[in-house]
mmCIF file of C-alpha atoms in Angstrom:
data_model
loop_
_atom_site.group_PDB
_atom_site.id
_atom_site.type_symbol
_atom_site.label_atom_id
_atom_site.label_comp_id
_atom_site.label_asym_id
_atom_site.label_seq_id
_atom_site.Cartn_x
_atom_site.Cartn_y
_atom_site.Cartn_z
ATOM 1 C CA MET A 1 0.000 0.000 0.000
ATOM 2 C CA LYS A 2 2.843 2.346 0.837
ATOM 3 C CA ILE A 3 4.376 1.728 -2.572
ATOM 4 C CA LEU A 4 1.051 2.475 -4.267
ATOM 5 C CA ALA A 5 0.669 5.658 -2.219
ATOM 6 C CA ASP A 6 4.199 6.752 -3.202
ATOM 7 C CA ILE A 7 3.369 6.172 -6.867
ATOM 8 C CA ASN A 8 0.177 8.222 -6.584
ATOM 9 C CA THR A 9 2.080 10.981 -4.815
ATOM 10 C CA ARG A 10 4.676 11.069 -7.564
ATOM 11 C CA LYS A 11 1.944 11.214 -10.208
ATOM 12 C CA THR A 12 0.372 14.119 -8.381
ATOM 13 C CA ASP A 13 3.735 15.891 -8.128
ATOM 14 C CA ILE A 14 4.389 15.368 -11.836
ATOM 15 C CA THR A 15 0.913 16.624 -12.717
ATOM 16 C CA VAL A 16 1.401 19.741 -10.577
ATOM 17 C CA PHE A 17 4.835 20.299 -12.117
ATOM 18 C CA LEU A 18 3.446 19.966 -15.637
ATOM 19 C CA CYS A 19 0.629 22.379 -14.787
ATOM 20 C CA PHE A 20 3.143 24.923 -13.490
ATOM 21 C CA LEU A 21 5.280 24.374 -16.598
ATOM 22 C CA LEU A 22 2.297 24.902 -18.879
ATOM 23 C CA ALA A 23 1.206 27.981 -16.952
ATOM 24 C CA GLY A 24 4.713 29.405 -17.199
ATOM 25 C CA ALA A 25 4.801 28.757 -20.931
ATOM 26 C CA LEU A 26 1.424 30.450 -21.400
ATOM 27 C CA LEU A 27 2.510 33.457 -19.351
ATOM 28 C CA SER A 28 5.742 33.714 -21.356
ATOM 29 C CA TRP A 29 3.814 33.567 -24.610
ATOM 30 C CA ALA A 30 1.354 36.198 -23.400
ATOM 31 C CA ALA A 31 4.227 38.485 -22.381
ATOM 32 C CA TYR A 32 5.906 37.977 -25.764
ATOM 33 C CA ALA A 33 2.655 38.651 -27.624
ATOM 34 C CA ALA A 34 2.114 41.828 -25.580
ATOM 35 C CA TRP A 35 5.658 42.974 -26.364
ATOM 36 C CA ILE A 36 5.173 42.343 -30.082
ATOM 37 C CA HIS A 37 1.870 44.219 -29.943
ATOM 38 C CA PHE A 38 3.582 47.135 -28.218
ATOM 39 C CA ARG A 39 6.428 47.195 -30.749
ATOM 40 C CA THR A 40 4.196 46.986 -33.819
ATOM 41 C CA THR A 41 1.108 48.956 -32.806
ATOM 42 C CA PRO A 42 1.386 52.610 -33.819
ATOM 43 C CA PRO A 43 1.084 55.170 -31.051
ATOM 44 C CA TYR A 44 -1.969 57.314 -30.527
ATOM 45 C CA VAL A 45 -1.656 60.517 -32.537
ATOM 46 C CA ASP A 46 -3.765 63.498 -31.506
ATOM 47 C CA ARG A 47 -5.114 64.667 -34.855
ATOM 48 C CA GLU A 48 -6.628 67.773 -33.284
ATOM 49 C CA LYS A 49 -3.108 68.762 -32.231
ATOM 50 C CA TYR A 50 -1.585 67.578 -35.538
ATOM 51 C CA PRO A 51 -4.383 68.091 -38.089
ATOM 52 C CA VAL A 52 -2.253 67.851 -41.249
ATOM 53 C CA GLY A 53 -1.678 64.231 -42.262
ATOM 54 C CA GLY A 54 0.114 62.588 -45.153
ATOM 55 C CA ILE A 55 1.905 59.538 -46.538
ATOM 56 C CA ASP A 56 5.246 58.675 -48.125
ATOM 57 C CA VAL A 57 5.459 56.418 -51.161
ATOM 58 C CA SER A 58 7.810 54.798 -53.652
ATOM 59 C CA SER A 59 7.641 52.234 -56.442
ATOM 60 C CA HIS A 60 7.030 49.588 -53.752
ATOM 61 C CA ASN A 61 3.509 50.965 -53.294
ATOM 62 C CA GLY A 62 2.541 50.295 -56.901
ATOM 63 C CA GLU A 63 -0.028 52.390 -58.750
ATOM 64 C CA ILE A 64 -1.759 54.875 -56.454
ATOM 65 C CA ASP A 65 -5.102 56.638 -56.808
ATOM 66 C CA PHE A 66 -4.222 59.942 -55.178
ATOM 67 C CA HIS A 67 -7.737 61.329 -55.593
ATOM 68 C CA LYS A 68 -9.037 58.551 -53.357
ATOM 69 C CA ALA A 69 -6.172 59.154 -50.925
ATOM 70 C CA ALA A 70 -7.033 62.854 -50.791
ATOM 71 C CA GLY A 71 -10.663 61.958 -50.136
ATOM 72 C CA ASP A 72 -9.463 59.812 -47.231
ATOM 73 C CA GLY A 73 -7.805 62.770 -45.509
ATOM 74 C CA VAL A 74 -4.305 62.696 -47.017
ATOM 75 C CA GLN A 75 -3.020 66.248 -47.481
ATOM 76 C CA PHE A 76 0.631 65.732 -48.411
ATOM 77 C CA VAL A 77 2.921 63.087 -49.840
ATOM 78 C CA TRP A 78 6.665 62.507 -49.744
ATOM 79 C CA ILE A 79 7.617 60.750 -52.999
ATOM 80 C CA LYS A 80 10.834 58.794 -53.487
ATOM 81 C CA ALA A 81 12.841 60.314 -56.325
ATOM 82 C CA SER A 82 16.335 58.866 -56.085
ATOM 83 C CA GLU A 83 18.912 56.842 -54.183
ATOM 84 C CA GLY A 84 22.684 56.976 -54.037
ATOM 85 C CA ALA A 85 24.635 58.539 -56.900
ATOM 86 C CA SER A 86 22.628 57.189 -59.849
ATOM 87 C CA PHE A 87 19.406 55.324 -58.949
ATOM 88 C CA ARG A 88 16.063 56.919 -59.873
ATOM 89 C CA ASP A 89 12.666 55.683 -58.675
ATOM 90 C CA SER A 90 10.680 54.537 -61.699
ATOM 91 C CA THR A 91 7.355 55.862 -60.386
ATOM 92 C CA PHE A 92 8.480 59.312 -59.253
ATOM 93 C CA SER A 93 7.296 61.188 -62.322
ATOM 94 C CA ASP A 94 3.818 59.618 -62.356
ATOM 95 C CA ASN A 95 3.425 59.891 -58.584
ATOM 96 C CA HIS A 96 4.439 63.548 -58.674
ATOM 97 C CA MET A 97 2.031 64.398 -61.486
ATOM 98 C CA ASN A 98 -0.933 62.440 -60.126
ATOM 99 C CA ALA A 99 -0.492 63.707 -56.563
ATOM 100 C CA GLY A 100 -0.486 67.258 -57.894
ATOM 101 C CA LEU A 101 -3.655 66.652 -59.900
ATOM 102 C CA ALA A 102 -5.293 65.431 -56.676
ATOM 103 C CA GLY A 103 -4.354 68.669 -54.913
ATOM 104 C CA LEU A 104 -1.768 67.170 -52.545
ATOM 105 C CA LYS A 105 1.321 69.027 -51.387
ATOM 106 C CA ARG A 106 4.409 67.186 -52.616
ATOM 107 C CA GLY A 107 7.961 66.621 -51.527
ATOM 108 C CA ALA A 108 10.705 64.479 -53.043
ATOM 109 C CA TYR A 109 12.926 62.262 -50.928
ATOM 110 C CA HIS A 110 16.306 60.661 -51.574
ATOM 111 C CA PHE A 111 17.599 57.501 -49.898
ATOM 112 C CA PHE A 112 21.091 58.361 -48.680
ATOM 113 C CA ARG A 113 23.794 55.785 -49.328
ATOM 114 C CA PHE A 114 26.620 55.648 -46.789
ATOM 115 C CA ASP A 115 29.072 54.402 -49.431
ATOM 116 C CA LYS A 116 28.536 57.148 -52.036
ATOM 117 C CA ASP A 117 29.860 60.688 -52.373
ATOM 118 C CA GLY A 118 27.496 63.270 -50.894
ATOM 119 C CA THR A 119 27.770 65.851 -53.661
ATOM 120 C CA GLU A 120 27.099 63.224 -56.313
ATOM 121 C CA GLN A 121 23.990 62.158 -54.395
ATOM 122 C CA ALA A 122 22.747 65.749 -54.236
ATOM 123 C CA ILE A 123 23.215 66.118 -57.986
ATOM 124 C CA ASN A 124 21.366 62.847 -58.583
ATOM 125 C CA LEU A 125 18.426 64.085 -56.519
ATOM 126 C CA LEU A 126 18.244 67.450 -58.265
ATOM 127 C CA GLU A 127 18.460 65.840 -61.699
ATOM 128 C CA ALA A 128 15.715 63.368 -60.746
ATOM 129 C CA VAL A 129 13.495 66.244 -59.605
ATOM 130 C CA GLY A 130 14.296 68.411 -62.624
ATOM 131 C CA ASP A 131 12.021 71.434 -62.993
ATOM 132 C CA ARG A 132 9.097 69.857 -61.168
ATOM 133 C CA ASN A 133 7.350 71.899 -58.526
ATOM 134 C CA LEU A 134 7.774 70.675 -54.937
ATOM 135 C CA GLU A 135 5.616 72.409 -52.352
ATOM 136 C CA MET A 136 7.506 70.726 -49.480
ATOM 137 C CA GLY A 137 10.970 70.774 -51.026
ATOM 138 C CA VAL A 138 13.221 67.744 -50.661
ATOM 139 C CA ALA A 139 14.143 65.306 -47.905
ATOM 140 C CA ILE A 140 17.140 63.047 -47.297
ATOM 141 C CA ASP A 141 16.309 59.600 -45.918
ATOM 142 C CA VAL A 142 19.165 58.627 -43.583
ATOM 143 C CA GLU A 143 18.945 55.182 -42.006
ATOM 144 C CA THR A 144 21.313 52.380 -41.087
ATOM 145 C CA SER A 145 18.897 49.764 -42.401
ATOM 146 C CA GLY A 146 19.641 49.085 -46.063
ATOM 147 C CA ASN A 147 23.125 50.552 -45.868
ATOM 148 C CA PRO A 148 26.529 48.818 -45.628
ATOM 149 C CA GLY A 149 27.819 48.464 -42.088
ATOM 150 C CA ASN A 150 31.507 48.911 -42.848
ATOM 151 C CA VAL A 151 31.555 52.691 -43.393
ATOM 152 C CA ASN A 152 33.111 54.836 -40.661
ATOM 153 C CA ASP A 153 30.732 57.216 -38.870
ATOM 154 C CA ASP A 154 32.936 60.223 -39.601
ATOM 155 C CA VAL A 155 32.876 59.394 -43.314
ATOM 156 C CA ILE A 156 29.082 59.082 -43.236
ATOM 157 C CA LYS A 157 28.745 62.455 -41.500
ATOM 158 C CA GLU A 158 31.134 64.076 -43.977
ATOM 159 C CA ARG A 159 29.235 62.739 -46.989
ATOM 160 C CA LEU A 160 25.862 63.680 -45.512
ATOM 161 C CA SER A 161 27.096 67.197 -44.712
ATOM 162 C CA ALA A 162 28.403 67.524 -48.268
ATOM 163 C CA MET A 163 24.993 66.613 -49.679
ATOM 164 C CA VAL A 164 23.194 69.032 -47.365
ATOM 165 C CA ASP A 165 25.691 71.824 -48.174
ATOM 166 C CA TYR A 166 25.260 71.345 -51.912
ATOM 167 C CA LEU A 167 21.477 71.499 -51.662
ATOM 168 C CA ASN A 168 21.718 74.575 -49.437
ATOM 169 C CA LEU A 169 23.886 76.254 -52.081
ATOM 170 C CA ARG A 170 21.096 75.621 -54.556
ATOM 171 C CA GLY A 171 18.684 77.363 -52.191
ATOM 172 C CA LEU A 172 16.960 74.170 -51.110
ATOM 173 C CA ALA A 173 17.365 73.365 -47.407
ATOM 174 C CA PRO A 174 16.542 69.651 -47.078
ATOM 175 C CA THR A 175 14.378 67.993 -44.460
ATOM 176 C CA LEU A 176 16.219 65.108 -42.779
ATOM 177 C CA TYR A 177 14.457 61.771 -42.233
ATOM 178 C CA CYS A 178 15.736 59.310 -39.631
ATOM 179 C CA ASN A 179 14.901 57.321 -36.507
ATOM 180 C CA LYS A 180 16.042 58.338 -33.025
ATOM 181 C CA LYS A 181 19.207 56.253 -33.021
ATOM 182 C CA ASP A 182 20.426 57.537 -36.392
ATOM 183 C CA TYR A 183 19.542 61.115 -35.475
ATOM 184 C CA TYR A 184 21.799 61.119 -32.437
ATOM 185 C CA GLN A 185 24.490 59.109 -34.220
ATOM 186 C CA TYR A 186 24.752 61.122 -37.448
ATOM 187 C CA MET A 187 22.925 64.456 -37.180
ATOM 188 C CA ALA A 188 22.341 65.886 -33.725
ATOM 189 C CA GLU A 189 25.778 67.520 -33.474
ATOM 190 C CA SER A 190 26.819 67.932 -37.104
ATOM 191 C CA LEU A 191 23.526 69.056 -38.712
ATOM 192 C CA PRO A 192 21.479 71.127 -36.281
ATOM 193 C CA GLY A 193 18.768 73.402 -37.613
ATOM 194 C CA ASN A 194 17.407 71.371 -40.514
ATOM 195 C CA SER A 195 13.763 70.352 -40.551
ATOM 196 C CA LEU A 196 13.509 66.910 -38.975
ATOM 197 C CA TRP A 197 11.240 64.116 -40.213
ATOM 198 C CA ILE A 198 11.383 61.598 -37.392
ATOM 199 C CA CYS A 199 10.377 57.935 -37.574
ATOM 200 C CA SER A 200 9.164 56.880 -34.136
ATOM 201 C CA PHE A 201 6.599 54.524 -32.638
ATOM 202 C CA SER A 202 6.612 56.390 -29.345
ATOM 203 C CA SER A 203 3.898 58.861 -28.393
ATOM 204 C CA ASN A 204 6.729 61.321 -27.698
ATOM 205 C CA PRO A 205 8.689 61.082 -30.974
ATOM 206 C CA ILE A 206 11.996 62.625 -29.885
ATOM 207 C CA ALA A 207 13.481 65.129 -27.438
ATOM 208 C CA ALA A 208 14.343 67.523 -30.267
ATOM 209 C CA PRO A 209 12.358 69.890 -32.495
ATOM 210 C CA TRP A 210 10.684 68.015 -35.364
ATOM 211 C CA THR A 211 8.632 68.994 -38.405
ATOM 212 C CA PHE A 212 7.242 65.668 -39.636
ATOM 213 C CA TRP A 213 6.507 62.474 -37.696
ATOM 214 C CA GLN A 214 6.263 59.075 -39.357
ATOM 215 C CA TYR A 215 4.318 57.107 -36.776
ATOM 216 C CA ASN A 216 3.092 54.017 -38.637
ATOM 217 C CA HIS A 217 4.597 51.710 -41.289
ATOM 218 C CA LYS A 218 1.402 49.715 -41.748
ATOM 219 C CA GLY A 219 -1.267 52.312 -42.342
ATOM 220 C CA SER A 220 -4.313 51.890 -44.537
ATOM 221 C CA VAL A 221 -5.388 54.611 -46.970
ATOM 222 C CA LYS A 222 -7.941 54.500 -49.761
ATOM 223 C CA GLY A 223 -6.269 54.485 -53.150
ATOM 224 C CA VAL A 224 -3.139 52.698 -51.912
ATOM 225 C CA LYS A 225 -2.937 48.919 -52.160
ATOM 226 C CA GLY A 226 -1.501 47.335 -49.048
ATOM 227 C CA ALA A 227 0.254 49.014 -46.148
ATOM 228 C CA VAL A 228 1.568 52.561 -46.404
ATOM 229 C CA ASP A 229 3.661 54.814 -44.160
ATOM 230 C CA MET A 230 1.614 57.365 -42.210
ATOM 231 C CA ASN A 231 2.857 60.824 -41.232
ATOM 232 C CA VAL A 232 1.732 64.073 -39.646
ATOM 233 C CA PHE A 233 3.048 67.613 -39.802
ATOM 234 C CA GLY A 234 4.029 68.885 -36.377
ATOM 235 C CA GLY A 235 1.900 71.987 -36.200
ATOM 236 C CA SER A 236 -1.388 73.747 -36.904
ATOM 237 C CA HIS A 237 -2.966 74.558 -40.274
ATOM 238 C CA ASP A 238 -1.512 78.087 -40.073
ATOM 239 C CA GLU A 239 1.960 76.720 -39.336
ATOM 240 C CA TRP A 240 1.567 74.316 -42.245
ATOM 241 C CA THR A 241 0.736 77.188 -44.584
ATOM 242 C CA ASP A 242 3.799 79.069 -43.342
ATOM 243 C CA PHE A 243 6.048 76.022 -43.831
ATOM 244 C CA ILE A 244 4.772 75.494 -47.375
ATOM 245 C CA SER A 245 5.281 79.136 -48.312
ATOM 246 C CA LYS A 246 8.946 78.958 -47.290
ATOM 247 C CA GLN A 247 9.673 75.580 -48.883
ATOM 248 C CA GLN A 248 7.806 76.525 -52.068
ATOM 249 C CA TYR A 249 10.108 79.501 -52.576
ATOM 250 C CA LYS A 250 13.215 77.426 -52.007
ATOM 251 C CA ALA A 251 11.991 74.685 -54.335
ATOM 252 C CA ASN A 252 11.340 77.160 -57.145
ATOM 253 C CA LYS A 253 14.684 78.850 -56.556
ATOM 254 C CA SER A 254 16.565 75.558 -56.717
ATOM 255 C CA VAL A 255 15.356 74.445 -60.130
ATOM 256 C CA ASN A 256 15.290 77.724 -62.072
#
């Protein structure tokens, strides 16, 4: 009888242990799922505080119906124009024209390559833009992702500064796009004063002045198939009008 009791006790202990193990696994999974949800769910954006919203697009978004996007509340669009010293986005011209026909304010952005000369990249961007009107001017997309990891930080800063300087000489002060890490690594000290377009999934984007906030990589907008990047301008309608008036002048000056 004692042996049978010991066996039953061991079975009970094993059952309890397995229950604790299962409970621990479920709790771990729940914690992981909550973390993933936190990392991938866009923050709440107060659209009364930031009433001017927009998107950014490239050839990856395919054909876009900008009239439908405008009807869905989109007021501006950053359009990829170029990358590195020679690449041009194949949809830039059509996106620029169609966005303008839909009444959207437009800006052109360039993906900055760490391994290419900055002045050559500025020239590539300006040649891609040509004489097209850009109400928001141009932006430089600076991010570690998609770039080689064997380029010295000082070289990256030097090339980025060269691109910014060249555009400034043409009367076109660029907006700088980046996430928090890349901002403090490449721009905070060497390029103060430029308009900042910050990518952040935090409700407080960055402890620095910013002009545009990209808060969601998986937004849904009528007229765009699939996910699209969502952005807001960091000010009121009056501040938006003031920003456009300044960038419009610089854009016209740069291409004439």
